[in-house]
Amino acid sequence: MKRSLSIIVFTFTILFSQCSPKKQAENTSENNVATALLSPTSLYDVDKKVFDFREITAKHKVTYVDFWASWCGPCRGEMPASQDLRAAYQDKDVNFVYISLDENADDWMNANTKFALPAGHSFLIPNASQSSIPAQFALNSIPRYMLIDSTGNVVNDNAPRPSESGMIRASLDKMLK
């Protein structure tokens, strides 16, 4: 009986615990989240709270999704324009969501800090190679941007980049009407 209880406690500890960043750096297949609890469309935020892709993209009239990674030069190059765009639409019903395909959670966290990505808007795909999100949207290269309406429908799966200011602003303004 005592042994059975110990096994149950041990199993729950493994299932519901999170790996430390140091352990994650040693084994990048475990992105600090118990993988048994994840769906193919799971994401997690900087606090390691798990969200579903649909949950974070259907809260506003418009969601502008930025697929990026800390190691991607063009992605990093778009961040200043993205910050300007986010500031210009801060009082509008536009949800700016940053989804990283980083395999290393520490690199993602450092880039979050560097680019001052807002809490609640920056997410990491744990185990990106096993997630259905990259395949669902045919993410063959990044950066990649998408526009999603309030019902979760993808309006443009290859939206203009933030640096294409006139084009993306026209698209956002049209969707906000």
Backbone as JSON Lines, residues from 0, in Angstrom:
{"i":0,"aa":"M","n":[0.83,-1.2,0.0],"ca":[0.0,0.0,0.0],"c":[0.87,1.25,0.0]}
{"i":1,"aa":"K","n":[1.88,1.25,0.89],"ca":[2.78,2.4,0.97],"c":[3.55,2.58,-0.33]}
{"i":2,"aa":"R","n":[3.96,1.48,-0.96],"ca":[4.68,1.53,-2.24],"c":[3.78,2.06,-3.35]}
{"i":3,"aa":"S","n":[2.52,1.62,-3.36],"ca":[1.56,2.1,-4.37],"c":[1.33,3.59,-4.24]}
{"i":4,"aa":"L","n":[1.21,4.06,-3.02],"ca":[1.03,5.48,-2.79],"c":[2.24,6.27,-3.27]}
{"i":5,"aa":"S","n":[3.42,5.75,-3.01],"ca":[4.66,6.4,-3.46],"c":[4.72,6.47,-4.98]}
{"i":6,"aa":"I","n":[4.32,5.42,-5.64],"ca":[4.33,5.41,-7.12],"c":[3.34,6.43,-7.66]}
{"i":7,"aa":"I","n":[2.16,6.52,-7.05],"ca":[1.15,7.48,-7.51],"c":[1.67,8.91,-7.32]}
{"i":8,"aa":"V","n":[2.23,9.2,-6.14],"ca":[2.77,10.54,-5.88],"c":[3.88,10.86,-6.87]}
{"i":9,"aa":"F","n":[4.78,9.92,-7.11],"ca":[5.88,10.11,-8.06],"c":[5.34,10.38,-9.45]}
{"i":10,"aa":"T","n":[4.34,9.62,-9.9],"ca":[3.75,9.81,-11.23],"c":[3.14,11.2,-11.36]}
{"i":11,"aa":"F","n":[2.36,11.62,-10.36],"ca":[1.75,12.95,-10.42],"c":[2.82,14.04,-10.4]}
{"i":12,"aa":"T","n":[3.87,13.86,-9.65],"ca":[4.96,14.83,-9.61],"c":[5.58,15.0,-10.98]}
{"i":13,"aa":"I","n":[5.81,13.91,-11.68],"ca":[6.4,13.98,-13.02],"c":[5.44,14.64,-14.0]}
{"i":14,"aa":"L","n":[4.16,14.23,-13.95],"ca":[3.19,14.77,-14.91],"c":[2.93,16.25,-14.73]}
{"i":15,"aa":"F","n":[2.92,16.73,-13.48],"ca":[2.52,18.1,-13.24],"c":[3.67,19.04,-12.88]}
{"i":16,"aa":"S","n":[4.88,18.58,-12.93],"ca":[6.02,19.45,-12.65],"c":[6.53,20.06,-13.95]}
{"i":17,"aa":"Q","n":[7.37,21.06,-13.8],"ca":[7.96,21.71,-14.96],"c":[9.47,21.63,-14.84]}
{"i":18,"aa":"C","n":[10.12,21.43,-15.96],"ca":[11.57,21.35,-15.97],"c":[12.15,22.73,-15.75]}
{"i":19,"aa":"S","n":[13.29,22.8,-15.13],"ca":[13.96,24.08,-14.94],"c":[14.57,24.51,-16.27]}
{"i":20,"aa":"P","n":[14.79,25.82,-16.47],"ca":[15.42,26.26,-17.71],"c":[16.77,25.6,-17.96]}
{"i":21,"aa":"K","n":[17.53,25.33,-16.93],"ca":[18.83,24.7,-17.11],"c":[18.64,23.31,-17.69]}
{"i":22,"aa":"K","n":[17.68,22.52,-17.15],"ca":[17.41,21.19,-17.68],"c":[16.91,21.29,-19.11]}
{"i":23,"aa":"Q","n":[16.07,22.29,-19.39],"ca":[15.55,22.46,-20.74],"c":[16.66,22.73,-21.72]}
{"i":24,"aa":"A","n":[17.65,23.5,-21.32],"ca":[18.77,23.79,-22.22],"c":[19.54,22.51,-22.53]}
{"i":25,"aa":"E","n":[19.57,21.57,-21.6],"ca":[20.26,20.32,-21.83],"c":[19.45,19.4,-22.73]}
{"i":26,"aa":"N","n":[18.13,19.48,-22.66],"ca":[17.27,18.6,-23.43],"c":[16.16,19.44,-24.05]}
{"i":27,"aa":"T","n":[16.38,19.91,-25.26],"ca":[15.44,20.83,-25.88],"c":[14.13,20.19,-26.29]}
{"i":28,"aa":"S","n":[13.99,18.88,-26.19],"ca":[12.71,18.27,-26.55],"c":[11.68,18.48,-25.46]}
{"i":29,"aa":"E","n":[12.09,18.91,-24.28],"ca":[11.15,19.2,-23.2],"c":[11.19,20.69,-22.93]}
{"i":30,"aa":"N","n":[10.17,21.4,-23.38],"ca":[10.14,22.86,-23.27],"c":[9.46,23.33,-22.0]}
{"i":31,"aa":"N","n":[9.86,22.8,-20.84],"ca":[9.38,23.26,-19.55],"c":[7.91,23.02,-19.29]}
{"i":32,"aa":"V","n":[7.25,22.2,-20.07],"ca":[5.85,21.9,-19.87],"c":[5.71,20.39,-19.98]}
{"i":33,"aa":"A","n":[4.93,19.8,-19.09],"ca":[4.71,18.36,-19.16],"c":[4.01,18.06,-20.48]}
{"i":34,"aa":"T","n":[4.7,17.41,-21.4],"ca":[4.19,17.21,-22.75],"c":[2.94,16.35,-22.79]}
{"i":35,"aa":"A","n":[2.69,15.53,-21.78],"ca":[1.48,14.71,-21.76],"c":[0.23,15.58,-21.67]}
{"i":36,"aa":"L","n":[0.35,16.82,-21.18],"ca":[-0.79,17.7,-21.0],"c":[-1.05,18.61,-22.19]}
{"i":37,"aa":"L","n":[-0.24,18.52,-23.23],"ca":[-0.34,19.43,-24.35],"c":[-1.15,18.83,-25.5]}
{"i":38,"aa":"S","n":[-1.85,19.71,-26.19],"ca":[-2.53,19.3,-27.42],"c":[-1.63,19.73,-28.58]}
{"i":39,"aa":"P","n":[-1.94,19.3,-29.79],"ca":[-1.12,19.71,-30.94],"c":[-1.17,21.21,-31.23]}
{"i":40,"aa":"T","n":[-2.1,21.94,-30.61],"ca":[-2.2,23.38,-30.83],"c":[-1.89,24.16,-29.55]}
{"i":41,"aa":"S","n":[-1.18,23.55,-28.63],"ca":[-0.83,24.22,-27.37],"c":[0.32,25.2,-27.54]}
{"i":42,"aa":"L","n":[0.25,26.24,-26.74],"ca":[1.3,27.26,-26.65],"c":[1.5,27.53,-25.18]}
{"i":43,"aa":"Y","n":[2.64,28.11,-24.83],"ca":[2.74,28.59,-23.46],"c":[3.39,29.95,-23.42]}
{"i":44,"aa":"D","n":[3.04,30.68,-22.34],"ca":[3.51,32.05,-22.19],"c":[4.76,32.08,-21.31]}
{"i":45,"aa":"V","n":[5.23,33.27,-21.0],"ca":[6.47,33.42,-20.22],"c":[6.35,32.86,-18.81]}
{"i":46,"aa":"D","n":[5.12,32.71,-18.31],"ca":[4.9,32.12,-16.99],"c":[4.67,30.62,-17.09]}
{"i":47,"aa":"K","n":[4.85,30.07,-18.27],"ca":[4.68,28.65,-18.57],"c":[3.24,28.18,-18.41]}
{"i":48,"aa":"K","n":[2.31,29.11,-18.53],"ca":[0.89,28.76,-18.51],"c":[0.5,28.31,-19.92]}
{"i":49,"aa":"V","n":[-0.22,27.2,-20.01],"ca":[-0.58,26.62,-21.3],"c":[-1.86,27.25,-21.84]}
{"i":50,"aa":"F","n":[-1.84,27.58,-23.12],"ca":[-2.98,28.13,-23.83],"c":[-3.18,27.35,-25.12]}
{"i":51,"aa":"D","n":[-4.35,27.44,-25.68],"ca":[-4.61,26.85,-26.99],"c":[-4.59,27.97,-28.02]}
{"i":52,"aa":"F","n":[-4.1,27.68,-29.2],"ca":[-4.01,28.67,-30.28],"c":[-5.36,29.35,-30.5]}
{"i":53,"aa":"R","n":[-6.42,28.58,-30.54],"ca":[-7.75,29.18,-30.79],"c":[-8.17,30.12,-29.67]}
{"i":54,"aa":"E","n":[-7.76,29.8,-28.45],"ca":[-8.11,30.61,-27.29],"c":[-7.51,32.02,-27.37]}
{"i":55,"aa":"I","n":[-6.3,32.13,-27.86],"ca":[-5.63,33.44,-27.89],"c":[-5.9,34.25,-29.15]}
{"i":56,"aa":"T","n":[-6.55,33.62,-30.14],"ca":[-6.77,34.34,-31.4],"c":[-8.24,34.68,-31.66]}
{"i":57,"aa":"A","n":[-9.09,34.53,-30.67],"ca":[-10.51,34.83,-30.89],"c":[-11.07,35.77,-29.84]}
{"i":58,"aa":"K","n":[-10.23,36.6,-29.26],"ca":[-10.68,37.5,-28.2],"c":[-10.94,38.92,-28.67]}
{"i":59,"aa":"H","n":[-10.48,39.25,-29.84],"ca":[-10.56,40.63,-30.33],"c":[-11.16,40.66,-31.73]}
{"i":60,"aa":"K","n":[-11.52,41.85,-32.16],"ca":[-12.06,42.0,-33.5],"c":[-11.03,41.55,-34.54]}
{"i":61,"aa":"V","n":[-9.76,41.87,-34.3],"ca":[-8.67,41.5,-35.21],"c":[-7.51,40.96,-34.39]}
{"i":62,"aa":"T","n":[-6.92,39.88,-34.87],"ca":[-5.68,39.38,-34.29],"c":[-4.62,39.36,-35.38]}
{"i":63,"aa":"Y","n":[-3.49,39.98,-35.07],"ca":[-2.35,40.0,-35.98],"c":[-1.29,39.08,-35.38]}
{"i":64,"aa":"V","n":[-1.06,37.97,-36.04],"ca":[-0.14,36.95,-35.53],"c":[1.2,37.1,-36.22]}
{"i":65,"aa":"D","n":[2.25,37.08,-35.4],"ca":[3.63,37.15,-35.87],"c":[4.31,35.84,-35.49]}
{"i":66,"aa":"F","n":[4.6,35.0,-36.49],"ca":[5.37,33.78,-36.27],"c":[6.84,34.16,-36.44]}
{"i":67,"aa":"W","n":[7.65,33.88,-35.44],"ca":[9.03,34.33,-35.44],"c":[9.88,33.37,-34.61]}
{"i":68,"aa":"A","n":[11.19,33.67,-34.55],"ca":[12.12,32.95,-33.67],"c":[13.27,33.89,-33.33]}
{"i":69,"aa":"S","n":[13.86,33.67,-32.18],"ca":[14.94,34.54,-31.71],"c":[16.17,34.49,-32.62]}
{"i":70,"aa":"W","n":[16.39,33.38,-33.29],"ca":[17.57,33.2,-34.14],"c":[17.36,33.72,-35.57]}
{"i":71,"aa":"C","n":[16.16,34.18,-35.89],"ca":[15.81,34.61,-37.25],"c":[16.1,36.11,-37.41]}
{"i":72,"aa":"G","n":[17.11,36.42,-38.21],"ca":[17.5,37.81,-38.45],"c":[16.37,38.68,-38.99]}
{"i":73,"aa":"P","n":[15.66,38.24,-40.05],"ca":[14.55,39.05,-40.55],"c":[13.43,39.24,-39.52]}
{"i":74,"aa":"C","n":[13.2,38.22,-38.69],"ca":[12.18,38.35,-37.63],"c":[12.58,39.45,-36.66]}
{"i":75,"aa":"R","n":[13.82,39.41,-36.24],"ca":[14.32,40.41,-35.3],"c":[14.3,41.8,-35.95]}
{"i":76,"aa":"G","n":[14.6,41.86,-37.23],"ca":[14.59,43.13,-37.94],"c":[13.22,43.77,-38.03]}
{"i":77,"aa":"E","n":[12.16,42.96,-37.99],"ca":[10.79,43.47,-38.05],"c":[10.28,43.98,-36.7]}
{"i":78,"aa":"M","n":[10.95,43.61,-35.61],"ca":[10.43,43.94,-34.29],"c":[10.26,45.44,-34.03]}
{"i":79,"aa":"P","n":[11.18,46.3,-34.42],"ca":[10.93,47.74,-34.19],"c":[9.67,48.24,-34.92]}
{"i":80,"aa":"A","n":[9.47,47.81,-36.15],"ca":[8.26,48.21,-36.89],"c":[7.02,47.6,-36.24]}
{"i":81,"aa":"S","n":[7.15,46.4,-35.71],"ca":[6.04,45.76,-35.02],"c":[5.67,46.53,-33.75]}
{"i":82,"aa":"Q","n":[6.66,46.99,-33.02],"ca":[6.4,47.78,-31.82],"c":[5.69,49.09,-32.18]}
{"i":83,"aa":"D","n":[6.11,49.73,-33.26],"ca":[5.46,50.96,-33.71],"c":[4.01,50.7,-34.11]}
{"i":84,"aa":"L","n":[3.78,49.6,-34.83],"ca":[2.43,49.25,-35.26],"c":[1.55,48.96,-34.05]}
{"i":85,"aa":"R","n":[2.07,48.21,-33.1],"ca":[1.32,47.9,-31.88],"c":[0.96,49.18,-31.13]}
{"i":86,"aa":"A","n":[1.89,50.11,-31.05],"ca":[1.63,51.39,-30.37],"c":[0.56,52.19,-31.1]}
{"i":87,"aa":"A","n":[0.58,52.17,-32.42],"ca":[-0.4,52.92,-33.21],"c":[-1.81,52.37,-33.04]}
{"i":88,"aa":"Y","n":[-1.93,51.08,-32.72],"ca":[-3.25,50.45,-32.59],"c":[-3.58,50.07,-31.15]}
{"i":89,"aa":"Q","n":[-2.88,50.66,-30.2],"ca":[-3.08,50.27,-28.8],"c":[-4.48,50.55,-28.29]}
{"i":90,"aa":"D","n":[-5.17,51.54,-28.84],"ca":[-6.52,51.87,-28.39],"c":[-7.6,51.26,-29.29]}
{"i":91,"aa":"K","n":[-7.18,50.42,-30.21],"ca":[-8.11,49.74,-31.12],"c":[-8.26,48.29,-30.66]}
{"i":92,"aa":"D","n":[-9.2,47.59,-31.21],"ca":[-9.43,46.2,-30.83],"c":[-8.58,45.25,-31.67]}
{"i":93,"aa":"V","n":[-7.25,45.47,-31.62],"ca":[-6.31,44.62,-32.35],"c":[-5.45,43.88,-31.32]}
{"i":94,"aa":"N","n":[-5.42,42.59,-31.46],"ca":[-4.65,41.71,-30.59],"c":[-3.35,41.34,-31.32]}
{"i":95,"aa":"F","n":[-2.23,41.81,-30.82],"ca":[-0.94,41.46,-31.41],"c":[-0.41,40.24,-30.68]}
{"i":96,"aa":"V","n":[-0.21,39.15,-31.42],"ca":[0.23,37.89,-30.84],"c":[1.55,37.48,-31.49]}
{"i":97,"aa":"Y","n":[2.52,37.17,-30.66],"ca":[3.85,36.77,-31.12],"c":[4.03,35.3,-30.76]}
{"i":98,"aa":"I","n":[4.19,34.45,-31.78],"ca":[4.34,33.01,-31.55],"c":[5.7,32.57,-32.05]}
{"i":99,"aa":"S","n":[6.51,32.11,-31.1],"ca":[7.88,31.73,-31.41],"c":[8.0,30.25,-31.75]}
{"i":100,"aa":"L","n":[8.84,29.96,-32.72],"ca":[9.15,28.59,-33.08],"c":[10.51,28.17,-32.51]}
{"i":101,"aa":"D","n":[11.01,28.93,-31.54],"ca":[12.28,28.58,-30.91],"c":[12.22,27.19,-30.3]}
{"i":102,"aa":"E","n":[13.31,26.47,-30.4],"ca":[13.43,25.18,-29.71],"c":[14.01,25.38,-28.31]}
{"i":103,"aa":"N","n":[14.67,26.5,-28.08],"ca":[15.29,26.77,-26.79],"c":[14.49,27.86,-26.07]}
{"i":104,"aa":"A","n":[13.85,27.48,-24.97],"ca":[13.0,28.42,-24.23],"c":[13.78,29.59,-23.67]}
{"i":105,"aa":"D","n":[15.03,29.38,-23.28],"ca":[15.84,30.48,-22.74],"c":[16.09,31.54,-23.81]}
{"i":106,"aa":"D","n":[16.37,31.12,-25.04],"ca":[16.59,32.07,-26.13],"c":[15.32,32.88,-26.37]}
{"i":107,"aa":"W","n":[14.18,32.21,-26.35],"ca":[12.89,32.89,-26.53],"c":[12.66,33.91,-25.42]}
{"i":108,"aa":"M","n":[12.9,33.5,-24.18],"ca":[12.7,34.4,-23.04],"c":[13.61,35.63,-23.14]}
{"i":109,"aa":"N","n":[14.86,35.42,-23.52],"ca":[15.8,36.54,-23.66],"c":[15.34,37.5,-24.76]}
{"i":110,"aa":"A","n":[14.86,36.95,-25.87],"ca":[14.37,37.8,-26.96],"c":[13.1,38.55,-26.54]}
{"i":111,"aa":"N","n":[12.24,37.91,-25.76],"ca":[11.05,38.58,-25.23],"c":[11.44,39.83,-24.46]}
{"i":112,"aa":"T","n":[12.44,39.67,-23.61],"ca":[12.92,40.8,-22.81],"c":[13.52,41.88,-23.69]}
{"i":113,"aa":"K","n":[14.38,41.46,-24.61],"ca":[15.06,42.43,-25.49],"c":[14.06,43.26,-26.29]}
{"i":114,"aa":"F","n":[13.02,42.61,-26.81],"ca":[12.06,43.31,-27.66],"c":[10.83,43.81,-26.9]}
{"i":115,"aa":"A","n":[10.85,43.66,-25.59],"ca":[9.76,44.14,-24.71],"c":[8.4,43.68,-25.21]}
{"i":116,"aa":"L","n":[8.31,42.39,-25.53],"ca":[7.03,41.85,-25.99],"c":[6.07,41.82,-24.8]}
{"i":117,"aa":"P","n":[4.85,42.26,-25.02],"ca":[3.92,42.4,-23.89],"c":[3.49,41.05,-23.31]}
{"i":118,"aa":"A","n":[3.4,41.03,-21.99],"ca":[2.92,39.83,-21.29],"c":[1.52,39.49,-21.79]}
{"i":119,"aa":"G","n":[1.26,38.23,-21.95],"ca":[-0.05,37.79,-22.43],"c":[-0.2,37.82,-23.93]}
{"i":120,"aa":"H","n":[0.85,38.23,-24.64],"ca":[0.79,38.3,-26.1],"c":[1.94,37.55,-26.77]}
{"i":121,"aa":"S","n":[2.85,37.03,-25.99],"ca":[4.0,36.31,-26.53],"c":[3.94,34.86,-26.07]}
{"i":122,"aa":"F","n":[4.06,33.95,-27.03],"ca":[3.91,32.53,-26.75],"c":[4.98,31.72,-27.46]}
{"i":123,"aa":"L","n":[5.26,30.57,-26.91],"ca":[6.21,29.63,-27.49],"c":[5.45,28.36,-27.84]}
{"i":124,"aa":"I","n":[5.77,27.79,-28.99],"ca":[5.21,26.49,-29.34],"c":[6.11,25.44,-28.72]}
{"i":125,"aa":"P","n":[5.62,24.74,-27.7],"ca":[6.46,23.69,-27.13],"c":[6.54,22.53,-28.12]}
{"i":126,"aa":"N","n":[7.74,22.02,-28.28],"ca":[7.94,20.91,-29.23],"c":[7.4,21.26,-30.61]}
{"i":127,"aa":"A","n":[7.9,22.35,-31.17],"ca":[7.4,22.85,-32.46],"c":[7.38,21.78,-33.54]}
{"i":128,"aa":"S","n":[8.32,20.85,-33.5],"ca":[8.37,19.81,-34.52],"c":[7.19,18.84,-34.39]}
{"i":129,"aa":"Q","n":[6.53,18.8,-33.24],"ca":[5.39,17.91,-33.03],"c":[4.06,18.66,-33.02]}
{"i":130,"aa":"S","n":[4.11,19.97,-33.06],"ca":[2.9,20.78,-33.04],"c":[2.23,20.76,-34.41]}
{"i":131,"aa":"S","n":[0.91,20.86,-34.42],"ca":[0.19,20.93,-35.69],"c":[0.13,22.35,-36.25]}
{"i":132,"aa":"I","n":[0.51,23.34,-35.44],"ca":[0.39,24.73,-35.88],"c":[1.26,25.02,-37.11]}
{"i":133,"aa":"P","n":[2.56,24.71,-37.11],"ca":[3.36,24.99,-38.31],"c":[2.82,24.29,-39.56]}
{"i":134,"aa":"A","n":[2.38,23.06,-39.43],"ca":[1.85,22.34,-40.59],"c":[0.5,22.92,-41.03]}
{"i":135,"aa":"Q","n":[-0.34,23.26,-40.07],"ca":[-1.67,23.79,-40.38],"c":[-1.58,25.05,-41.24]}
{"i":136,"aa":"F","n":[-0.57,25.87,-40.98],"ca":[-0.43,27.13,-41.72],"c":[0.71,27.09,-42.72]}
{"i":137,"aa":"A","n":[1.25,25.92,-42.99],"ca":[2.34,25.74,-43.95],"c":[3.47,26.74,-43.7]}
{"i":138,"aa":"L","n":[3.93,26.76,-42.45],"ca":[5.01,27.68,-42.07],"c":[6.35,27.11,-42.54]}
{"i":139,"aa":"N","n":[6.68,27.43,-43.77],"ca":[7.94,26.97,-44.34],"c":[9.06,27.95,-44.1]}
{"i":140,"aa":"S","n":[8.71,29.17,-43.79],"ca":[9.71,30.19,-43.51],"c":[9.1,31.23,-42.57]}
{"i":141,"aa":"I","n":[9.98,31.91,-41.86],"ca":[9.56,32.98,-40.97],"c":[10.45,34.18,-41.25]}
{"i":142,"aa":"P","n":[10.03,35.38,-40.96],"ca":[8.79,35.73,-40.29],"c":[7.58,35.5,-41.19]}
{"i":143,"aa":"R","n":[6.48,35.27,-40.54],"ca":[5.21,35.08,-41.24],"c":[4.13,35.72,-40.41]}
{"i":144,"aa":"Y","n":[3.21,36.38,-41.06],"ca":[2.16,37.15,-40.38],"c":[0.8,36.69,-40.88]}
{"i":145,"aa":"M","n":[-0.17,36.73,-39.98],"ca":[-1.54,36.34,-40.31],"c":[-2.53,37.31,-39.68]}
{"i":146,"aa":"L","n":[-3.65,37.47,-40.34],"ca":[-4.77,38.24,-39.79],"c":[-5.92,37.29,-39.54]}
{"i":147,"aa":"I","n":[-6.47,37.35,-38.32],"ca":[-7.57,36.48,-37.91],"c":[-8.7,37.35,-37.39]}
{"i":148,"aa":"D","n":[-9.94,37.01,-37.76],"ca":[-11.07,37.81,-37.29],"c":[-11.55,37.33,-35.93]}
{"i":149,"aa":"S","n":[-12.59,37.97,-35.4],"ca":[-13.06,37.7,-34.04],"c":[-13.63,36.3,-33.85]}
{"i":150,"aa":"T","n":[-14.0,35.65,-34.93],"ca":[-14.54,34.3,-34.82],"c":[-13.46,33.23,-34.99]}
{"i":151,"aa":"G","n":[-12.22,33.67,-35.15],"ca":[-11.12,32.72,-35.29],"c":[-10.82,32.32,-36.72]}
{"i":152,"aa":"N","n":[-11.49,32.96,-37.68],"ca":[-11.25,32.64,-39.09],"c":[-10.02,33.38,-39.6]}
{"i":153,"aa":"V","n":[-9.15,32.68,-40.3],"ca":[-7.98,33.3,-40.89],"c":[-8.44,34.09,-42.11]}
{"i":154,"aa":"V","n":[-8.22,35.39,-42.06],"ca":[-8.61,36.29,-43.14],"c":[-7.48,36.39,-44.17]}
{"i":155,"aa":"N","n":[-6.24,36.41,-43.67],"ca":[-5.06,36.48,-44.54],"c":[-3.94,35.69,-43.88]}
{"i":156,"aa":"D","n":[-3.56,34.57,-44.5],"ca":[-2.52,33.72,-43.9],"c":[-1.11,34.14,-44.31]}
{"i":157,"aa":"N","n":[-1.03,35.2,-45.09],"ca":[0.27,35.75,-45.47],"c":[0.15,37.28,-45.5]}
{"i":158,"aa":"A","n":[-0.18,37.83,-44.34],"ca":[-0.43,39.27,-44.2],"c":[0.87,40.07,-44.38]}
{"i":159,"aa":"P","n":[0.74,41.35,-44.69],"ca":[1.93,42.2,-44.82],"c":[2.73,42.25,-43.52]}
{"i":160,"aa":"R","n":[4.02,42.46,-43.68],"ca":[4.92,42.62,-42.53],"c":[4.68,43.96,-41.87]}
{"i":161,"aa":"P","n":[5.07,44.1,-40.6],"ca":[4.93,45.4,-39.94],"c":[5.68,46.52,-40.66]}
{"i":162,"aa":"S","n":[6.8,46.19,-41.29],"ca":[7.57,47.22,-42.01],"c":[6.87,47.67,-43.29]}
{"i":163,"aa":"E","n":[5.88,46.91,-43.75],"ca":[5.06,47.33,-44.88],"c":[3.87,48.1,-44.32]}
{"i":164,"aa":"S","n":[4.2,49.2,-43.67],"ca":[3.28,49.96,-42.84],"c":[1.98,50.32,-43.54]}
{"i":165,"aa":"G","n":[2.05,50.87,-44.71],"ca":[0.84,51.3,-45.41],"c":[-0.09,50.12,-45.71]}
{"i":166,"aa":"M","n":[0.49,49.01,-46.14],"ca":[-0.33,47.85,-46.51],"c":[-0.97,47.2,-45.27]}
{"i":167,"aa":"I","n":[-0.2,47.02,-44.2],"ca":[-0.78,46.36,-43.03],"c":[-1.78,47.28,-42.33]}
{"i":168,"aa":"R","n":[-1.52,48.56,-42.31],"ca":[-2.48,49.48,-41.7],"c":[-3.8,49.51,-42.46]}
{"i":169,"aa":"A","n":[-3.72,49.46,-43.79],"ca":[-4.94,49.43,-44.6],"c":[-5.72,48.13,-44.31]}
{"i":170,"aa":"S","n":[-5.03,47.03,-44.18],"ca":[-5.7,45.76,-43.88],"c":[-6.34,45.79,-42.49]}
{"i":171,"aa":"L","n":[-5.62,46.29,-41.51],"ca":[-6.15,46.37,-40.14],"c":[-7.36,47.31,-40.1]}
{"i":172,"aa":"D","n":[-7.23,48.47,-40.72],"ca":[-8.33,49.45,-40.7],"c":[-9.58,48.88,-41.37]}
{"i":173,"aa":"K","n":[-9.4,48.15,-42.45],"ca":[-10.54,47.54,-43.16],"c":[-11.25,46.53,-42.25]}
{"i":174,"aa":"M","n":[-10.47,45.73,-41.53],"ca":[-11.06,44.72,-40.65],"c":[-11.73,45.35,-39.42]}
{"i":175,"aa":"L","n":[-11.26,46.51,-38.99],"ca":[-11.81,47.17,-37.82],"c":[-13.15,47.87,-38.09]}
{"i":176,"aa":"K","n":[-13.48,48.07,-39.37],"ca":[-14.74,48.76,-39.71],"c":[-15.93,47.92,-39.39]}
